[in-house]
Amino acid sequence: MADRGLGTKATRHRTIEKLYDRGYIESDPPRPTALAEAVVAAAEEFAEHVVSEEMTARLEADMTAIADGEKSLEAVTAESREMLGRVFEELRSSREAIGEHLQESLKEDRRLGPCPECGEDLLVRQSQGGSYFVGCDGFPDCRFTLPLPSTGEPLVLEETCADHDLRHVKLLAGRDTFVHGCPRCAAAEAENTDDEVIGPCPEGGAGEGGELAIKRLRSGSRMAGCTRYPDCEYSLPLPRNGEITVTEERCEDHDLPELVIDADDDEPWEIGCPVCNYRAYRAREAAEELEDIDGIGTATAEKLADAGIDSPQALASADPETVAETVEGVSAARLEDWQGQLAG
Ligand SMILES: [Zn+2]
Ligand SMILES: [Zn+2]
Ligand SMILES: [Zn+2]
Ligand SMILES: [Zn+2]
């Protein structure tokens, strides 16, 4: 870009960010998406002025000229306005053709491979609730679907499963980004994995008879869930990767074994009792969120969490008088001040 006189040092970083945000490039190192290639092709075909480097380079040279006092602002804006007018006219007259072009390429970026039931293409789709899944392009005639993990935004990779001829899926979720692989393989693995009962379900009193079992879901995620599901919906999330070892040590409070996760590239992770581990995790999360509020420190956040106020939402709807009576050192007025911050 520098060689061609495009952009400045300050804008190049933002340009790359924008390319990611708009789905024109993906992965690291970046590769162009089918959408990006289609946008360029459509622009070249229907609006050649937009893609001409001369136009951008000329505008930037003009801006420098204004800064150096060599050209007047009025002359340059009049010229740019005329240039942009021409560009928009080109785009407007071919709007529909461009739209079709891009629609087709958006689909290309979501295409996985053949549907095992009808032979049409499987695509990454989004439900009305916003969650992603694999559906068939032959819908509604074909209703074949596969689940996808509930974390992150799916990215279809070039890599293809040799058994199912399906492209692998990666889930982009910041630091939690992971490769899900072939969705059919993930579903098959879940079907071939037996649930492993580890102890009594902590929900429901004696006589309920529900047991907690380590389960692998067809979406590839793992959890400890009740064997009485769907009558009992008690479940705890477990890490997606790594081998789970059920140790001999048991938690006295929950009569559950302590778990250890062995991942390839990491030290073994001693989760301990899954119920205690999850509670500790929730308490940490809650305290962290409450600490974002001005005037709430770690000690206060913990005291509030103990009193059942374990999220900013719970704080917002708490009754100040009741809290003042039950949480030591927190007056009704202080609580109202925090609630005011949340409302603002
Ligand atoms: Zn199908
Ligand atoms: Zn596969
Ligand atoms: Zn249960
Ligand atoms: Zn426990």
mmCIF file of C-alpha atoms and ligand atoms in Angstrom:
data_model
loop_
_atom_site.group_PDB
_atom_site.id
_atom_site.type_symbol
_atom_site.label_atom_id
_atom_site.label_comp_id
_atom_site.label_asym_id
_atom_site.label_seq_id
_atom_site.Cartn_x
_atom_site.Cartn_y
_atom_site.Cartn_z
ATOM 1 C CA MET A 1 0.000 0.000 0.000
ATOM 2 C CA ALA A 2 2.870 2.353 0.826
ATOM 3 C CA ASP A 3 4.507 1.742 -2.561
ATOM 4 C CA ARG A 4 1.317 2.687 -4.325
ATOM 5 C CA GLY A 5 0.687 5.797 -2.269
ATOM 6 C CA LEU A 6 -2.395 4.335 -0.555
ATOM 7 C CA GLY A 7 -3.243 5.142 3.045
ATOM 8 C CA THR A 8 -0.962 6.448 5.749
ATOM 9 C CA LYS A 9 0.804 4.673 8.587
ATOM 10 C CA ALA A 10 -2.057 5.652 10.866
ATOM 11 C CA THR A 11 -4.838 4.356 8.603
ATOM 12 C CA ARG A 12 -3.250 1.060 7.517
ATOM 13 C CA HIS A 13 -3.774 -0.584 10.890
ATOM 14 C CA ARG A 14 -7.426 0.468 10.882
ATOM 15 C CA THR A 15 -7.829 -0.747 7.310
ATOM 16 C CA ILE A 16 -6.796 -4.261 8.317
ATOM 17 C CA GLU A 17 -9.143 -4.195 11.302
ATOM 18 C CA LYS A 18 -12.007 -3.153 9.030
ATOM 19 C CA LEU A 19 -11.246 -5.974 6.617
ATOM 20 C CA TYR A 20 -11.633 -8.472 9.476
ATOM 21 C CA ASP A 21 -14.789 -6.794 10.841
ATOM 22 C CA ARG A 22 -16.521 -6.875 7.477
ATOM 23 C CA GLY A 23 -15.605 -10.481 6.765
ATOM 24 C CA TYR A 24 -13.286 -9.705 3.833
ATOM 25 C CA ILE A 25 -10.362 -11.512 5.431
ATOM 26 C CA GLU A 26 -10.195 -14.250 8.045
ATOM 27 C CA SER A 27 -7.733 -16.346 10.044
ATOM 28 C CA ASP A 28 -4.219 -15.380 11.014
ATOM 29 C CA PRO A 29 -2.263 -15.024 8.757
ATOM 30 C CA PRO A 30 -5.206 -13.498 6.887
ATOM 31 C CA ARG A 31 -6.699 -15.009 3.778
ATOM 32 C CA PRO A 32 -9.360 -13.322 1.618
ATOM 33 C CA THR A 33 -12.895 -14.721 1.905
ATOM 34 C CA ALA A 34 -15.032 -15.606 -1.100
ATOM 35 C CA LEU A 35 -17.041 -12.507 -0.191
ATOM 36 C CA ALA A 36 -13.955 -10.305 -0.566
ATOM 37 C CA GLU A 37 -13.144 -11.763 -3.941
ATOM 38 C CA ALA A 38 -16.736 -11.288 -5.040
ATOM 39 C CA VAL A 39 -16.784 -7.654 -3.890
ATOM 40 C CA VAL A 40 -13.661 -6.933 -5.923
ATOM 41 C CA ALA A 41 -14.991 -8.827 -8.944
ATOM 42 C CA ALA A 42 -18.356 -7.050 -8.722
ATOM 43 C CA ALA A 43 -16.699 -3.667 -8.347
ATOM 44 C CA GLU A 44 -14.383 -4.318 -11.283
ATOM 45 C CA GLU A 45 -17.271 -5.367 -13.403
ATOM 46 C CA PHE A 46 -19.848 -2.784 -12.370
ATOM 47 C CA ALA A 47 -17.983 0.185 -10.903
ATOM 48 C CA GLU A 48 -14.429 0.362 -12.072
ATOM 49 C CA HIS A 49 -13.846 3.790 -10.564
ATOM 50 C CA VAL A 50 -14.206 2.450 -7.013
ATOM 51 C CA VAL A 51 -11.386 -0.007 -7.440
ATOM 52 C CA SER A 52 -9.080 2.286 -9.345
ATOM 53 C CA GLU A 53 -6.034 2.960 -7.254
ATOM 54 C CA GLU A 54 -5.548 6.251 -9.055
ATOM 55 C CA MET A 55 -8.706 7.630 -7.530
ATOM 56 C CA THR A 56 -7.637 6.865 -3.944
ATOM 57 C CA ALA A 57 -4.048 7.931 -4.577
ATOM 58 C CA ARG A 58 -5.215 11.165 -6.204
ATOM 59 C CA LEU A 59 -7.558 12.001 -3.306
ATOM 60 C CA GLU A 60 -4.760 11.428 -0.841
ATOM 61 C CA ALA A 61 -2.294 13.520 -2.858
ATOM 62 C CA ASP A 62 -4.901 16.293 -2.925
ATOM 63 C CA MET A 63 -5.313 16.145 0.844
ATOM 64 C CA THR A 64 -1.573 16.474 1.293
ATOM 65 C CA ALA A 65 -1.642 19.413 -1.128
ATOM 66 C CA ILE A 66 -4.285 21.117 1.019
ATOM 67 C CA ALA A 67 -2.214 20.539 4.137
ATOM 68 C CA ASP A 68 0.834 22.002 2.398
ATOM 69 C CA GLY A 69 -1.182 25.002 1.226
ATOM 70 C CA GLU A 70 -0.721 24.131 -2.448
ATOM 71 C CA LYS A 71 -4.396 23.591 -3.231
ATOM 72 C CA SER A 72 -7.578 25.070 -1.796
ATOM 73 C CA LEU A 73 -10.054 22.988 0.174
ATOM 74 C CA GLU A 74 -12.916 24.168 -2.053
ATOM 75 C CA ALA A 75 -11.240 23.087 -5.275
ATOM 76 C CA VAL A 76 -10.455 19.624 -3.917
ATOM 77 C CA THR A 77 -13.887 18.968 -2.387
ATOM 78 C CA ALA A 78 -15.619 20.056 -5.596
ATOM 79 C CA GLU A 79 -13.444 17.668 -7.556
ATOM 80 C CA SER A 80 -14.000 14.786 -5.090
ATOM 81 C CA ARG A 81 -17.722 15.350 -5.050
ATOM 82 C CA GLU A 82 -17.841 15.076 -8.792
ATOM 83 C CA MET A 83 -15.749 11.877 -8.697
ATOM 84 C CA LEU A 84 -17.920 10.257 -6.022
ATOM 85 C CA GLY A 85 -21.073 11.237 -7.897
ATOM 86 C CA ARG A 86 -19.834 9.245 -10.875
ATOM 87 C CA VAL A 87 -19.025 6.256 -8.666
ATOM 88 C CA PHE A 88 -22.439 6.204 -6.968
ATOM 89 C CA GLU A 89 -24.178 6.473 -10.319
ATOM 90 C CA GLU A 90 -22.293 3.393 -11.506
ATOM 91 C CA LEU A 91 -23.183 1.484 -8.352
ATOM 92 C CA ARG A 92 -26.835 2.501 -8.307
ATOM 93 C CA SER A 93 -27.492 1.385 -11.844
ATOM 94 C CA SER A 94 -26.161 -2.132 -11.188
ATOM 95 C CA ARG A 95 -27.381 -2.618 -7.636
ATOM 96 C CA GLU A 96 -29.333 -5.817 -8.211
ATOM 97 C CA ALA A 97 -26.647 -7.540 -10.223
ATOM 98 C CA ILE A 98 -24.116 -6.746 -7.496
ATOM 99 C CA GLY A 99 -26.462 -8.026 -4.786
ATOM 100 C CA GLU A 100 -26.904 -11.402 -6.487
ATOM 101 C CA HIS A 101 -23.180 -11.704 -6.969
ATOM 102 C CA LEU A 102 -22.462 -11.116 -3.296
ATOM 103 C CA GLN A 103 -25.284 -13.350 -2.054
ATOM 104 C CA GLU A 104 -23.820 -16.251 -3.990
ATOM 105 C CA SER A 105 -20.336 -15.685 -2.553
ATOM 106 C CA LEU A 106 -21.599 -15.317 1.017
ATOM 107 C CA LYS A 107 -23.046 -18.779 0.575
ATOM 108 C CA GLU A 108 -19.716 -20.024 -0.754
ATOM 109 C CA ASP A 109 -18.051 -19.012 2.544
ATOM 110 C CA ARG A 110 -20.607 -21.104 4.466
ATOM 111 C CA ARG A 111 -20.573 -24.195 2.232
ATOM 112 C CA LEU A 112 -19.287 -27.378 3.916
ATOM 113 C CA GLY A 113 -19.866 -30.190 1.454
ATOM 114 C CA PRO A 114 -22.480 -32.788 0.432
ATOM 115 C CA CYS A 115 -25.527 -33.604 2.589
ATOM 116 C CA PRO A 116 -25.520 -37.345 3.438
ATOM 117 C CA GLU A 117 -29.278 -37.537 2.895
ATOM 118 C CA CYS A 118 -29.947 -35.682 -0.334
ATOM 119 C CA GLY A 119 -26.596 -34.724 -1.864
ATOM 120 C CA GLU A 120 -27.272 -30.973 -1.869
ATOM 121 C CA ASP A 121 -24.818 -28.783 0.020
ATOM 122 C CA LEU A 122 -24.631 -28.498 3.782
ATOM 123 C CA LEU A 123 -24.291 -24.882 4.909
ATOM 124 C CA VAL A 124 -23.534 -23.107 8.169
ATOM 125 C CA ARG A 125 -26.835 -21.444 9.036
ATOM 126 C CA GLN A 126 -28.119 -19.271 11.841
ATOM 127 C CA SER A 127 -31.345 -19.956 13.732
ATOM 128 C CA GLN A 128 -33.811 -17.192 14.515
ATOM 129 C CA GLY A 129 -32.460 -17.155 18.045
ATOM 130 C CA GLY A 130 -29.013 -16.391 16.634
ATOM 131 C CA SER A 131 -27.313 -19.737 17.275
ATOM 132 C CA TYR A 132 -25.381 -21.480 14.490
ATOM 133 C CA PHE A 133 -26.006 -24.941 13.130
ATOM 134 C CA VAL A 134 -25.381 -26.968 9.973
ATOM 135 C CA GLY A 135 -28.399 -27.162 7.684
ATOM 136 C CA CYS A 136 -29.075 -28.417 4.172
ATOM 137 C CA ASP A 137 -29.416 -26.165 1.136
ATOM 138 C CA GLY A 138 -32.257 -28.501 0.130
ATOM 139 C CA PHE A 139 -34.379 -27.235 3.063
ATOM 140 C CA PRO A 140 -37.402 -27.510 3.414
ATOM 141 C CA ASP A 141 -37.421 -30.720 1.340
ATOM 142 C CA CYS A 142 -34.433 -32.000 3.287
ATOM 143 C CA ARG A 143 -34.374 -31.445 7.031
ATOM 144 C CA PHE A 144 -30.937 -32.855 7.789
ATOM 145 C CA THR A 145 -29.100 -30.825 10.444
ATOM 146 C CA LEU A 146 -26.028 -31.080 12.653
ATOM 147 C CA PRO A 147 -25.359 -29.030 15.777
ATOM 148 C CA LEU A 148 -22.432 -26.635 16.148
ATOM 149 C CA PRO A 149 -20.807 -25.521 19.416
ATOM 150 C CA SER A 150 -22.615 -22.672 21.121
ATOM 151 C CA THR A 151 -19.468 -20.578 21.657
ATOM 152 C CA GLY A 152 -18.003 -18.368 18.966
ATOM 153 C CA GLU A 153 -18.596 -17.525 15.360
ATOM 154 C CA PRO A 154 -18.100 -20.381 12.874
ATOM 155 C CA LEU A 155 -15.454 -20.048 10.184
ATOM 156 C CA VAL A 156 -15.352 -22.661 7.410
ATOM 157 C CA LEU A 157 -11.770 -23.812 6.829
ATOM 158 C CA GLU A 158 -10.162 -25.107 3.627
ATOM 159 C CA GLU A 159 -9.270 -28.391 5.347
ATOM 160 C CA THR A 160 -11.691 -31.193 4.459
ATOM 161 C CA CYS A 161 -12.694 -34.407 6.245
ATOM 162 C CA ALA A 162 -11.623 -37.387 4.136
ATOM 163 C CA ASP A 163 -14.470 -39.567 5.475
ATOM 164 C CA HIS A 164 -17.363 -37.166 4.924
ATOM 165 C CA ASP A 165 -15.998 -34.722 2.338
ATOM 166 C CA LEU A 166 -17.018 -31.878 4.663
ATOM 167 C CA ARG A 167 -14.880 -28.809 5.333
ATOM 168 C CA HIS A 168 -13.728 -28.349 8.907
ATOM 169 C CA VAL A 169 -15.234 -25.640 11.102
ATOM 170 C CA LYS A 170 -13.345 -23.337 13.452
ATOM 171 C CA LEU A 171 -15.099 -21.302 16.133
ATOM 172 C CA LEU A 172 -13.786 -17.764 16.537
ATOM 173 C CA ALA A 173 -14.188 -16.660 20.141
ATOM 174 C CA GLY A 174 -11.208 -14.462 20.974
ATOM 175 C CA ARG A 175 -8.890 -16.268 23.356
ATOM 176 C CA ASP A 176 -11.267 -19.260 23.422
ATOM 177 C CA THR A 177 -11.027 -19.846 19.660
ATOM 178 C CA PHE A 178 -10.880 -23.556 18.807
ATOM 179 C CA VAL A 179 -11.174 -25.944 15.868
ATOM 180 C CA HIS A 180 -14.376 -28.012 15.956
ATOM 181 C CA GLY A 181 -13.342 -30.054 12.924
ATOM 182 C CA CYS A 182 -15.823 -32.011 10.813
ATOM 183 C CA PRO A 183 -19.354 -31.632 12.255
ATOM 184 C CA ARG A 184 -20.315 -35.175 11.212
ATOM 185 C CA CYS A 185 -17.249 -36.639 12.932
ATOM 186 C CA ALA A 186 -18.036 -34.643 16.100
ATOM 187 C CA ALA A 187 -21.624 -35.906 16.130
ATOM 188 C CA ALA A 188 -20.504 -39.495 15.492
ATOM 189 C CA GLU A 189 -17.967 -39.313 18.311
ATOM 190 C CA ALA A 190 -20.696 -38.215 20.732
ATOM 191 C CA GLU A 191 -22.956 -41.068 19.629
ATOM 192 C CA ASN A 192 -20.141 -43.563 20.167
ATOM 193 C CA THR A 193 -19.211 -42.243 23.612
ATOM 194 C CA ASP A 194 -21.058 -43.779 26.536
ATOM 195 C CA ASP A 195 -22.139 -41.545 29.393
ATOM 196 C CA GLU A 196 -19.979 -42.097 32.465
ATOM 197 C CA VAL A 197 -21.922 -41.988 35.744
ATOM 198 C CA ILE A 198 -19.864 -40.396 38.524
ATOM 199 C CA GLY A 199 -22.266 -39.933 41.445
ATOM 200 C CA PRO A 200 -25.615 -38.590 42.649
ATOM 201 C CA CYS A 201 -27.226 -35.566 40.949
ATOM 202 C CA PRO A 202 -26.993 -32.625 43.387
ATOM 203 C CA GLU A 203 -30.426 -31.390 42.367
ATOM 204 C CA GLY A 204 -33.625 -32.836 43.795
ATOM 205 C CA GLY A 205 -33.827 -34.547 47.176
ATOM 206 C CA ALA A 206 -33.274 -38.168 48.088
ATOM 207 C CA GLY A 207 -35.385 -40.585 46.121
ATOM 208 C CA GLU A 208 -35.110 -38.600 42.921
ATOM 209 C CA GLY A 209 -32.627 -41.216 41.796
ATOM 210 C CA GLY A 210 -30.929 -38.978 39.263
ATOM 211 C CA GLU A 211 -27.228 -39.466 38.738
ATOM 212 C CA LEU A 212 -24.610 -37.140 37.373
ATOM 213 C CA ALA A 213 -22.887 -38.441 34.246
ATOM 214 C CA ILE A 214 -20.112 -37.102 32.031
ATOM 215 C CA LYS A 215 -21.684 -36.700 28.602
ATOM 216 C CA ARG A 216 -20.404 -35.670 25.202
ATOM 217 C CA LEU A 217 -22.924 -33.757 23.091
ATOM 218 C CA ARG A 218 -23.243 -33.956 19.314
ATOM 219 C CA SER A 219 -22.102 -30.319 19.161
ATOM 220 C CA GLY A 220 -18.750 -31.497 20.557
ATOM 221 C CA SER A 221 -19.130 -29.935 23.987
ATOM 222 C CA ARG A 222 -18.953 -31.925 27.220
ATOM 223 C CA MET A 223 -20.855 -31.611 30.441
ATOM 224 C CA ALA A 224 -21.788 -33.380 33.621
ATOM 225 C CA GLY A 225 -25.544 -33.776 33.340
ATOM 226 C CA CYS A 226 -28.339 -35.628 35.131
ATOM 227 C CA THR A 227 -29.279 -39.088 33.865
ATOM 228 C CA ARG A 228 -32.939 -38.120 34.402
ATOM 229 C CA TYR A 229 -32.692 -35.459 31.678
ATOM 230 C CA PRO A 230 -35.060 -34.014 30.422
ATOM 231 C CA ASP A 231 -36.988 -34.414 33.728
ATOM 232 C CA CYS A 232 -33.997 -32.944 35.544
ATOM 233 C CA GLU A 233 -32.041 -30.308 33.664
ATOM 234 C CA TYR A 234 -29.147 -30.037 36.093
ATOM 235 C CA SER A 235 -25.859 -29.720 34.190
ATOM 236 C CA LEU A 236 -22.349 -28.353 34.565
ATOM 237 C CA PRO A 237 -20.091 -27.433 31.651
ATOM 238 C CA LEU A 238 -16.816 -29.342 31.286
ATOM 239 C CA PRO A 239 -13.798 -28.436 29.116
ATOM 240 C CA ARG A 240 -14.176 -29.431 25.464
ATOM 241 C CA ASN A 241 -10.710 -30.902 25.043
ATOM 242 C CA GLY A 242 -8.420 -33.165 27.000
ATOM 243 C CA GLU A 243 -8.967 -36.554 28.547
ATOM 244 C CA ILE A 244 -11.078 -36.554 31.706
ATOM 245 C CA THR A 245 -9.754 -38.769 34.498
ATOM 246 C CA VAL A 246 -12.149 -39.673 37.307
ATOM 247 C CA THR A 247 -9.984 -40.000 40.428
ATOM 248 C CA GLU A 248 -10.589 -41.979 43.635
ATOM 249 C CA GLU A 249 -10.796 -38.779 45.711
ATOM 250 C CA ARG A 250 -14.355 -37.777 46.536
ATOM 251 C CA CYS A 251 -15.907 -34.456 47.596
ATOM 252 C CA GLU A 252 -17.592 -34.945 50.975
ATOM 253 C CA ASP A 253 -20.226 -32.302 50.315
ATOM 254 C CA HIS A 254 -21.438 -33.703 47.005
ATOM 255 C CA ASP A 255 -20.282 -37.330 47.058
ATOM 256 C CA LEU A 256 -18.699 -36.742 43.653
ATOM 257 C CA PRO A 257 -15.208 -37.727 42.477
ATOM 258 C CA GLU A 258 -12.498 -35.167 41.797
ATOM 259 C CA LEU A 259 -11.719 -34.800 38.098
ATOM 260 C CA VAL A 260 -8.448 -34.148 36.306
ATOM 261 C CA ILE A 261 -8.200 -32.991 32.682
ATOM 262 C CA ASP A 262 -5.174 -34.049 30.643
ATOM 263 C CA ALA A 263 -4.658 -31.871 27.587
ATOM 264 C CA ASP A 264 -1.838 -32.615 25.140
ATOM 265 C CA ASP A 265 -0.050 -29.322 25.431
ATOM 266 C CA ASP A 266 -0.742 -28.360 29.032
ATOM 267 C CA GLU A 267 -0.114 -29.385 32.620
ATOM 268 C CA PRO A 268 -2.876 -31.655 33.956
ATOM 269 C CA TRP A 269 -5.698 -29.496 35.235
ATOM 270 C CA GLU A 270 -7.151 -30.593 38.586
ATOM 271 C CA ILE A 271 -10.750 -29.554 38.405
ATOM 272 C CA GLY A 272 -11.661 -31.223 41.689
ATOM 273 C CA CYS A 273 -15.336 -31.826 42.436
ATOM 274 C CA PRO A 274 -17.224 -30.560 39.370
ATOM 275 C CA VAL A 275 -19.964 -28.947 41.488
ATOM 276 C CA CYS A 276 -17.524 -27.154 43.822
ATOM 277 C CA ASN A 277 -15.415 -26.120 40.816
ATOM 278 C CA TYR A 278 -18.375 -24.636 38.979
ATOM 279 C CA ARG A 279 -19.625 -22.796 42.064
ATOM 280 C CA ALA A 280 -16.193 -21.283 42.646
ATOM 281 C CA TYR A 281 -16.039 -20.256 38.994
ATOM 282 C CA ARG A 282 -19.468 -18.591 39.151
ATOM 283 C CA ALA A 283 -18.567 -16.762 42.367
ATOM 284 C CA ARG A 284 -15.358 -15.417 40.755
ATOM 285 C CA GLU A 285 -17.253 -14.274 37.660
ATOM 286 C CA ALA A 286 -19.952 -12.626 39.764
ATOM 287 C CA ALA A 287 -17.426 -10.832 41.959
ATOM 288 C CA GLU A 288 -15.538 -9.622 38.890
ATOM 289 C CA GLU A 289 -18.688 -8.197 37.349
ATOM 290 C CA LEU A 290 -19.814 -6.539 40.577
ATOM 291 C CA GLU A 291 -16.351 -5.040 41.029
ATOM 292 C CA ASP A 292 -16.838 -3.095 37.810
ATOM 293 C CA ILE A 293 -19.273 -0.945 39.745
ATOM 294 C CA ASP A 294 -17.713 2.125 41.337
ATOM 295 C CA GLY A 295 -17.358 1.680 45.104
ATOM 296 C CA ILE A 296 -17.552 -2.152 45.163
ATOM 297 C CA GLY A 297 -14.300 -3.881 46.076
ATOM 298 C CA THR A 298 -13.505 -7.577 46.297
ATOM 299 C CA ALA A 299 -14.631 -7.967 49.912
ATOM 300 C CA THR A 300 -17.971 -6.235 49.305
ATOM 301 C CA ALA A 301 -18.538 -8.166 46.072
ATOM 302 C CA GLU A 302 -18.041 -11.417 47.962
ATOM 303 C CA LYS A 303 -20.384 -10.364 50.767
ATOM 304 C CA LEU A 304 -23.051 -9.423 48.223
ATOM 305 C CA ALA A 305 -22.589 -12.712 46.361
ATOM 306 C CA ASP A 306 -23.010 -14.587 49.649
ATOM 307 C CA ALA A 307 -26.334 -12.807 50.117
ATOM 308 C CA GLY A 308 -27.465 -14.031 46.704
ATOM 309 C CA ILE A 309 -26.661 -10.803 44.825
ATOM 310 C CA ASP A 310 -24.310 -12.409 42.361
ATOM 311 C CA SER A 311 -24.648 -10.207 39.287
ATOM 312 C CA PRO A 312 -25.197 -6.562 38.377
ATOM 313 C CA GLN A 313 -28.718 -7.593 37.303
ATOM 314 C CA ALA A 314 -29.441 -9.043 40.740
ATOM 315 C CA LEU A 315 -28.038 -5.877 42.323
ATOM 316 C CA ALA A 316 -30.235 -3.673 40.161
ATOM 317 C CA SER A 317 -33.410 -5.427 41.281
ATOM 318 C CA ALA A 318 -32.474 -5.868 44.974
ATOM 319 C CA ASP A 319 -34.484 -4.109 47.668
ATOM 320 C CA PRO A 320 -32.175 -1.560 49.406
ATOM 321 C CA GLU A 321 -33.781 -1.937 52.861
ATOM 322 C CA THR A 322 -33.546 -5.726 52.843
ATOM 323 C CA VAL A 323 -29.936 -5.654 51.666
ATOM 324 C CA ALA A 324 -29.008 -3.092 54.329
ATOM 325 C CA GLU A 325 -30.365 -5.487 56.947
ATOM 326 C CA THR A 326 -28.690 -8.641 55.619
ATOM 327 C CA VAL A 327 -25.327 -7.458 54.265
ATOM 328 C CA GLU A 328 -23.041 -6.074 56.902
ATOM 329 C CA GLY A 329 -21.503 -2.694 56.088
ATOM 330 C CA VAL A 330 -23.801 -1.926 53.146
ATOM 331 C CA SER A 331 -26.339 0.849 53.768
ATOM 332 C CA ALA A 332 -29.524 1.340 51.778
ATOM 333 C CA ALA A 333 -28.127 4.647 50.512
ATOM 334 C CA ARG A 334 -24.944 2.995 49.163
ATOM 335 C CA LEU A 335 -26.952 0.358 47.422
ATOM 336 C CA GLU A 336 -29.174 2.998 45.857
ATOM 337 C CA ASP A 337 -26.064 4.795 44.639
ATOM 338 C CA TRP A 338 -24.841 1.593 42.901
ATOM 339 C CA GLN A 339 -28.279 1.015 41.437
ATOM 340 C CA GLY A 340 -28.145 4.587 40.121
ATOM 341 C CA GLN A 341 -24.846 3.810 38.371
ATOM 342 C CA LEU A 342 -26.370 0.733 36.736
ATOM 343 C CA ALA A 343 -29.422 2.688 35.615
ATOM 344 C CA GLY A 344 -27.237 5.443 34.190
HETATM 345 ZN ZN ZN B 1 -30.006 -32.631 2.477
HETATM 346 ZN ZN ZN B 2 -15.962 -36.296 9.113
HETATM 347 ZN ZN ZN B 3 -31.036 -34.554 38.530
HETATM 348 ZN ZN ZN B 4 -18.211 -30.682 45.880
#
